[in-house]
Structure formats: structure tokens, C-alpha cells
Coordinates of C-alpha atoms and ligand atoms in Angstrom, one line a residue:
M1 CA 386.1 129.2 288.1
T2 CA 386.5 125.4 289.0
P3 CA 384.2 124.0 285.7
R4 CA 382.8 119.9 285.7
E5 CA 385.7 117.6 286.9
A6 CA 384.9 116.2 283.1
V7 CA 385.5 119.8 281.9
A8 CA 388.7 120.5 283.4
A9 CA 390.1 117.1 282.3
L10 CA 389.5 118.2 278.6
P11 CA 392.0 118.7 275.6
A12 CA 390.9 122.0 273.8
Y13 CA 389.6 121.5 270.5
S14 CA 392.6 123.0 268.1
A15 CA 390.2 124.0 264.3
G16 CA 392.2 124.0 261.5
K17 CA 394.5 127.2 261.1
P18 CA 394.1 129.8 258.4
P19 CA 397.1 130.0 255.9
Q20 CA 400.1 132.6 256.8
A21 CA 400.9 135.3 254.0
A22 CA 403.8 134.3 252.6
E23 CA 406.0 136.2 249.7
G24 CA 405.4 135.4 246.0
F25 CA 402.1 132.8 246.8
T26 CA 398.7 133.1 246.7
P27 CA 397.4 131.7 250.9
Y28 CA 395.3 128.6 250.9
K29 CA 393.5 126.8 253.6
L30 CA 394.4 123.1 253.7
S31 CA 393.4 122.7 257.4
S32 CA 389.9 122.1 257.4
N33 CA 388.7 119.4 254.6
E34 CA 386.6 122.3 253.6
N35 CA 385.2 122.2 249.9
P36 CA 387.4 124.8 247.6
L37 CA 384.3 124.9 245.3
G38 CA 381.9 126.2 247.4
P39 CA 378.2 125.8 248.0
V40 CA 376.1 125.2 244.7
P41 CA 374.9 128.4 243.4
A42 CA 371.4 127.7 243.9
A43 CA 372.7 127.5 247.6
A44 CA 374.8 130.6 248.1
Q45 CA 371.5 132.2 246.4
A46 CA 368.8 131.0 248.5
L47 CA 370.1 132.3 251.9
R48 CA 370.0 135.6 250.4
D49 CA 366.5 135.2 250.0
V50 CA 365.6 134.5 252.9
S51 CA 363.4 137.3 254.5
T52 CA 362.2 135.8 257.6
L53 CA 365.5 137.0 259.8
H54 CA 363.3 138.4 262.2
R55 CA 361.2 134.7 262.9
Y56 CA 362.6 131.8 264.9
P57 CA 363.6 129.4 261.9
N58 CA 361.5 125.9 261.8
P59 CA 361.6 124.3 265.0
G60 CA 362.6 120.8 263.9
A61 CA 364.0 122.0 260.2
E62 CA 361.0 120.3 259.0
S63 CA 361.5 121.5 255.5
L64 CA 364.4 120.4 254.9
R65 CA 363.8 116.7 256.5
E66 CA 361.0 116.5 254.3
A67 CA 363.3 117.3 251.4
L68 CA 365.5 114.7 252.8
A69 CA 363.1 112.2 253.7
D70 CA 362.0 112.8 250.0
Q71 CA 365.5 112.4 248.6
L72 CA 366.7 109.3 251.1
Q73 CA 363.5 107.5 250.9
V74 CA 363.3 107.4 254.8
P75 CA 360.7 108.2 256.9
F76 CA 360.0 112.2 257.9
S77 CA 360.5 111.0 261.7
D78 CA 364.0 109.1 261.0
I79 CA 365.9 112.4 260.5
V80 CA 366.9 114.5 263.6
T81 CA 368.8 117.2 262.5
G82 CA 371.6 119.6 263.8
A83 CA 373.8 122.3 264.1
G84 CA 376.3 120.4 261.8
S85 CA 376.8 116.5 261.9
L86 CA 379.1 117.6 265.4
G87 CA 375.3 118.8 267.0
A88 CA 373.6 115.9 265.6
L89 CA 376.2 113.5 267.4
T90 CA 376.4 115.8 270.7
Q91 CA 372.8 115.6 271.3
L92 CA 373.5 111.8 270.6
I93 CA 376.0 111.1 272.8
S94 CA 373.8 113.5 275.7
A95 CA 370.7 111.0 274.8
F96 CA 373.2 107.7 275.3
A97 CA 376.2 108.1 277.2
G98 CA 377.0 109.8 280.9
T99 CA 377.8 109.0 284.2
G100 CA 375.3 106.4 285.6
Q101 CA 373.4 107.1 289.4
N102 CA 376.0 105.1 290.8
G103 CA 378.6 107.4 289.9
Q104 CA 379.9 104.7 287.0
K105 CA 380.6 106.0 283.7
D106 CA 379.4 104.8 280.3
E107 CA 381.8 103.9 278.1
V108 CA 381.9 105.1 274.0
I109 CA 384.2 103.3 272.1
Y110 CA 385.8 104.6 268.7
A111 CA 388.9 104.2 266.6
W112 CA 392.2 106.7 267.7
R113 CA 393.4 108.7 265.8
S114 CA 389.8 109.7 264.7
F115 CA 387.7 113.0 264.6
E116 CA 389.7 115.3 266.8
A117 CA 385.6 116.3 268.6
Y118 CA 385.3 112.5 269.4
P119 CA 386.8 112.8 272.8
I120 CA 385.8 116.1 273.2
V121 CA 381.4 115.3 273.2
V122 CA 382.3 112.1 274.8
R123 CA 383.6 113.4 277.8
T124 CA 382.0 116.6 278.3
A125 CA 379.1 114.1 278.6
G126 CA 380.4 113.1 281.7
A127 CA 381.3 109.3 279.7
Q128 CA 384.5 107.5 279.1
D129 CA 386.1 107.0 276.3
V130 CA 388.0 104.2 275.3
A131 CA 390.2 104.7 272.1
V132 CA 390.9 101.9 270.1
P133 CA 394.1 102.2 267.9
V134 CA 394.0 102.2 263.9
A135 CA 395.9 99.7 262.5
E136 CA 399.3 101.0 260.8
D137 CA 397.2 101.3 257.4
G138 CA 395.0 103.9 259.0
R139 CA 391.9 101.5 258.7
H140 CA 390.0 100.8 262.0
D141 CA 390.9 97.6 263.8
L142 CA 387.3 96.3 263.9
A143 CA 388.4 93.0 265.9
A144 CA 389.8 95.4 268.9
M145 CA 386.9 97.2 268.5
T146 CA 384.9 94.2 269.5
E147 CA 387.0 93.5 271.8
A148 CA 386.9 96.7 273.7
V149 CA 382.9 96.5 274.4
T150 CA 382.1 95.8 278.1
D151 CA 378.4 96.0 279.8
R152 CA 379.2 99.4 280.2
T153 CA 379.5 100.4 276.8
K154 CA 376.8 102.6 275.5
T155 CA 378.1 103.7 272.0
I156 CA 380.6 103.1 269.3
L157 CA 381.5 105.5 267.2
L158 CA 382.6 104.4 263.2
C159 CA 383.9 106.9 260.9
T160 CA 384.3 106.3 257.4
P161 CA 386.2 107.5 255.6
N162 CA 388.3 107.9 258.4
N163 CA 389.2 111.3 259.5
P164 CA 392.4 112.0 259.4
T165 CA 393.9 109.0 257.9
G166 CA 391.6 108.3 255.0
P167 CA 390.8 104.8 254.6
A168 CA 386.8 103.6 254.1
L169 CA 385.0 100.7 256.1
T170 CA 383.7 98.5 253.4
H171 CA 379.8 97.0 254.0
T172 CA 381.5 93.8 254.0
E173 CA 383.3 94.7 257.0
V174 CA 380.5 96.8 258.7
T175 CA 377.8 94.2 258.3
E176 CA 380.0 91.1 260.0
F177 CA 381.0 94.0 262.6
L178 CA 377.2 94.2 263.6
K179 CA 377.1 91.4 264.1
T180 CA 378.9 90.9 266.8
I181 CA 377.4 94.0 268.9
P182 CA 374.8 93.6 271.4
Q183 CA 371.4 95.1 270.1
N184 CA 371.5 97.3 273.1
I185 CA 375.0 99.2 272.1
V186 CA 373.8 101.9 269.7
V187 CA 376.5 102.6 266.7
V188 CA 377.4 105.3 264.9
I189 CA 378.1 105.8 261.3
D190 CA 380.2 109.3 260.2
E191 CA 379.6 109.6 256.9
A192 CA 380.5 113.2 256.5
Y193 CA 382.8 112.2 253.7
F194 CA 380.6 109.4 252.2
E195 CA 380.3 111.0 248.7
F196 CA 383.7 110.6 248.3
V197 CA 384.0 107.3 248.4
R198 CA 385.2 105.5 245.3
S199 CA 385.5 101.7 246.5
A200 CA 384.6 98.5 245.3
D201 CA 382.4 97.7 248.2
P202 CA 381.1 101.0 249.9
V203 CA 379.5 100.9 252.7
D204 CA 375.6 101.1 252.2
A205 CA 375.1 103.0 255.4
L206 CA 371.0 103.4 255.0
A207 CA 370.4 99.8 254.2
L208 CA 372.2 99.0 257.8
Y209 CA 370.1 101.4 259.8
R210 CA 367.0 99.5 258.1
E211 CA 367.9 96.6 259.1
H212 CA 369.5 97.2 262.6
S213 CA 367.5 99.7 265.3
N214 CA 370.9 100.6 267.0
V215 CA 372.4 102.2 264.1
V216 CA 372.5 105.5 263.3
V217 CA 373.8 107.5 260.2
L218 CA 375.6 111.0 260.7
R219 CA 375.6 113.0 257.7
T220 CA 376.8 116.3 256.9
F221 CA 376.6 120.0 254.4
S222 CA 379.9 121.1 255.4
K223 CA 381.8 118.7 253.2
A224 CA 380.7 117.7 249.5
H225 CA 377.5 120.8 250.0
G226 CA 380.5 122.9 250.7
L227 CA 378.4 124.7 253.3
A228 CA 380.8 124.2 256.6
G229 CA 379.7 127.7 257.7
L230 CA 376.5 127.7 258.1
R231 CA 376.3 124.5 260.2
V232 CA 373.8 121.5 259.1
G233 CA 374.0 118.0 259.2
Y234 CA 371.5 115.0 260.8
A235 CA 371.7 112.0 261.9
I236 CA 369.0 109.0 260.5
A237 CA 367.9 106.5 262.7
Q238 CA 364.6 104.3 263.9
P239 CA 362.3 105.4 266.2
A240 CA 364.1 103.3 268.8
V241 CA 366.9 105.9 268.7
T242 CA 365.2 109.0 267.5
D243 CA 362.8 109.3 270.7
H244 CA 365.3 110.0 272.5
L245 CA 367.3 112.0 270.6
R246 CA 364.1 114.6 270.1
K247 CA 364.0 115.0 273.7
V248 CA 367.4 116.7 274.3
A249 CA 367.3 118.6 271.1
V250 CA 368.8 122.3 271.1
P251 CA 365.7 124.3 269.8
F252 CA 366.4 126.3 266.5
A253 CA 369.3 124.0 266.1
V254 CA 369.5 124.9 262.4
S255 CA 369.1 128.4 261.4
A256 CA 366.2 129.4 258.5
V257 CA 369.5 130.2 256.5
A258 CA 371.2 127.2 256.8
E259 CA 367.5 125.6 256.2
A260 CA 367.0 127.0 252.9
A261 CA 370.7 126.4 251.7
A262 CA 370.9 123.0 252.7
M263 CA 367.2 122.4 251.0
A264 CA 368.6 124.4 247.9
S265 CA 371.7 122.1 247.5
L266 CA 369.9 118.8 247.8
S267 CA 367.5 120.6 245.0
H268 CA 370.7 120.9 242.5
I269 CA 372.3 117.5 244.3
D270 CA 373.2 116.8 240.3
E271 CA 375.7 119.7 240.5
V272 CA 377.3 119.1 243.8
H273 CA 377.6 115.5 242.5
Q274 CA 379.5 116.8 239.9
R275 CA 382.0 119.4 242.2
V276 CA 382.5 116.4 244.0
E277 CA 384.0 114.5 241.4
T278 CA 386.5 117.1 240.7
I279 CA 387.6 117.1 243.9
V280 CA 388.2 113.2 243.9
Q281 CA 389.9 113.9 240.7
E282 CA 392.5 116.1 242.4
R283 CA 392.7 113.9 245.6
D284 CA 393.7 111.0 243.3
R285 CA 395.7 113.1 241.4
V286 CA 397.5 114.2 244.3
A287 CA 397.8 110.8 245.8
S288 CA 399.6 109.2 242.8
A289 CA 401.9 112.2 242.7
L290 CA 402.8 111.5 246.5
A291 CA 403.1 107.6 245.9
D292 CA 404.9 108.6 242.5
A293 CA 407.7 111.1 244.6
G294 CA 407.8 107.5 247.5
W295 CA 405.8 108.6 249.8
A296 CA 403.1 105.5 251.8
I297 CA 400.7 106.9 252.7
P298 CA 397.0 105.7 253.6
E299 CA 394.3 105.0 251.3
T300 CA 392.6 108.2 250.4
Q301 CA 388.7 107.9 250.2
G302 CA 387.8 111.9 251.7
N303 CA 389.0 115.1 250.3
F304 CA 392.3 114.7 252.0
V305 CA 395.4 112.6 252.6
W306 CA 397.2 111.7 255.7
L307 CA 401.2 111.8 256.1
P308 CA 402.2 109.5 258.7
L309 CA 405.4 112.5 259.2
G310 CA 405.4 110.8 262.8
S311 CA 408.1 113.0 264.7
A312 CA 408.4 115.8 261.6
S313 CA 404.6 116.5 261.4
V314 CA 405.3 120.0 263.0
D315 CA 408.4 120.6 260.9
F316 CA 406.1 119.2 257.9
A317 CA 403.3 121.9 258.5
Q318 CA 405.7 125.0 259.1
A319 CA 407.8 124.1 255.8
A320 CA 404.2 124.3 254.4
G321 CA 403.5 127.4 256.1
A322 CA 406.5 129.1 254.6
Q323 CA 404.8 128.6 251.5
A324 CA 401.3 130.0 252.1
L325 CA 399.9 126.5 252.3
A326 CA 398.0 125.9 256.0
V327 CA 397.7 121.9 256.8
R328 CA 396.7 119.9 259.9
P329 CA 399.6 118.8 261.8
F330 CA 399.0 116.2 264.8
D331 CA 402.7 116.3 266.5
G332 CA 404.1 112.6 266.8
E333 CA 401.7 111.4 264.8
G334 CA 401.2 113.1 261.1
V335 CA 399.7 115.8 259.0
R336 CA 396.5 115.9 257.2
V337 CA 396.3 117.5 254.4
S338 CA 392.9 118.9 252.3
V339 CA 392.3 118.4 248.6
G340 CA 392.5 122.4 247.8
E341 CA 392.7 124.5 245.0
P342 CA 394.6 122.8 241.8
E343 CA 397.5 125.5 242.5
A344 CA 397.2 124.5 246.0
N345 CA 397.8 121.1 245.9
D346 CA 400.4 121.7 242.8
R347 CA 402.7 123.2 245.5
F348 CA 401.5 120.4 248.1
I349 CA 402.9 118.1 245.5
Q350 CA 405.7 120.4 244.9
L351 CA 406.6 120.7 248.3
C352 CA 406.1 116.6 249.1
R353 CA 408.9 116.3 246.3
T354 CA 411.5 118.2 247.8
Y355 CA 410.7 117.6 251.5
S356 CA 413.5 116.0 253.2
G357 CA 412.8 115.9 256.6
R358 CA 410.8 112.5 256.3
P359 CA 411.3 109.5 258.6
G360 CA 413.1 107.3 257.2
L361 CA 414.7 109.3 254.3
S362 CA 418.5 109.4 254.3
Ligands
PLP1 C1 384.3 117.5 259.5 C2 383.7 116.4 260.4 C3 382.3 116.1 260.7 C4 381.6 117.3 260.5 O1 380.8 118.3 260.8 P1 380.1 119.4 260.7 O2 380.4 120.4 259.9 O3 379.9 119.2 262.6 O4 378.8 118.6 260.4 C5 382.3 115.2 261.5 N1 382.4 114.1 261.5 C6 384.0 113.9 260.3 C7 384.9 112.9 261.0 C8 384.2 115.4 260.3 O5 385.4 115.1 259.9

């Protein structure tokens, strides 16, 4: 069978692997940026209490959107939910970028390396991806992204903090960037990890969406809320964008259990923030231990660290695997390691102290 041309040429998405057993080691999965603490107890309970499994869920996840609208102080109609923020992003790209009647492809600009799903979502829609290399320090090269804009550009994806390299954009940077971008180009701010940011000038994406009709904020319950297994995320944008998003919505994308758990998590947001703070402290502990051990890694603002190991990436992942730590290698580039349980982080730190294959070390 022959799939569409765009699909035939796609790279396969490779999800983070589970850890392999190793004698004497408790296995830990540090390969998918999951929340090691899990959801708040109220969220786990809420999904057990759902008694309408034989009914279709709310078509537009109305209850969850009402709760979000109330908490974020945005209009209900400016929120579009999806099966994870990846679901919301897929919806957005399919609404705004593809192949035109004349056979010309719309262009979608993003930084690279960034979230592995971007090229797949963009190319599946029939659009052309334009990958702008991140700078040496793992940060978006916003000037180069502005320069990459053409009259075919339909959408720009900003990932902050950037998965997998770690740094977050600043509010000043994004504000200045938006001034350089034509108003008819949709600018997505993918904030999958915004809860973990501790910087002096954090992006206030909601303020940017209020000011700009072309800005879309993407958020998820997968990371800070610890609900990756349920698949729930959302986009926030003005009607100029959401009117089109609704046309391509997958009906019932958010399940009844996902909606119930997400609402319970929102109503215990202080507890969620406490858990996030615990992970942030572990992250900072890991980052400073690595710095003490002589590793130069990019600033990390998410729940993961990036080791720019280049050609040693796969070897490092194998060394971690031998100690039952699953990490995420990107061959020839680096290794992303999620912040996990303290024991997992200790083992990872110890491995970094003793690992001898680092390029540049003799
Ligand atoms: C994890 C992640 C997402 C979203 O995941 P969902 O589980 O689909 O909500 C989106 N963007 C980035 C950059 C991520 O790392």
C-alpha cells in the first residue's frame, strides 16, 4: 500500500524507552519527561469516580474549559482542548498549514533541535517545515527565525522551555520577536513546561495572547500535573484563531476520565505547585552537581537536563541503561535526561561523575 507522499517520507516518532532490568538496580524511566510524583491524589480519585463510562464525554470538554477560563481569567471560547497539547497542536497545524490548491506548500518555522513531534505534525499536514538551528547554548536563534520568514510562512512554533535542550525564552525576547513577525502568521508558544520556569523574566504568554490576535498558547496536563497517561491539553487564542480550530476539532478528543482528573487537578493547584517545586529543587540539585563535575550543560528550565554529548550520546545512553536508567539519546547530538525520583537522580549524577566517554575529556 502506498501512503501519501508526505507520509512516506516521514521520520518515525521514537518515544522514550522503558528501563531495562539490571541486576542490583531499581529501574527508573528518565526518558519521557514524565512527572515522577504522579498526579495529586484528588485527580486520581476523580477519574475513579466517573460513573458515565458508557456515555460519550462532553463534546467540547465544556466543564474543563469553564474551570480553565475561571482560573486563567480568559474567555471560555478562547480555549480549545485536545488529546494532549500535541492533539491541540495537530489541530492547529491542520487548520493553518498544508499544501495550497496550486501545489505550493505552506511553511512552518521552528527551532531545531526541539520537540520531536513538530516535523511529523507539520509534514503530515502537507506543509513544509523550516528548521532553524538552536544556538550553541541550546537557545532559540530568534533573529534567524525572523529571517526565515517568507511569504509562504503560515505558522511559527516557539518551544519554551525548549525540549530537549532546556533553556526558556524571556518575555522581553518574545515581545521583541513578535514585533518582527507579520500579523497574519500564527505564532504558537508551546509551554508544556512553563510551570517549571524560575527565571528573572519569564514569558507571560497569556499577556501576549491578549495583545496579539495571532498568538496561540499551548499547555498540557502531562508534565506539571502528572497526567500524561490521560492525554489532555489545550490551546488559548483569540477568536481569529479559535474559530478555525473548532472546524477541524476531533470530536470527543478529551475523554470523560481525562476531563474529570484535569478539573480535580486544577482545583488543587497549590498542591500541584508544591510538587512542581519539589521537582524544580531536584532539577537544580542535578544541574549544580553536573556543573561541579565539570559538565557544561545549557541552562535548564524544564524538568529535564540536556547533555550535549555529540557522538558519545548513544554510548552514554547505553552506560545509563546498564544501570537500569532509561534516558533519551539523540544520536550525534545529545542526551536528554528527565528529573526523576531522588534515587534515580543520584544514580544519574554518579554516572556523570564517572563517565569517561565525554568528548573533550582525555
Ligand atoms: C511533552 C510535550 C508536549 C505535550 O505533550 P502532551 O502529552 O501531548 O500534552 C508538547 N510540547 C512539548 C515541547 C513537550 O515536551
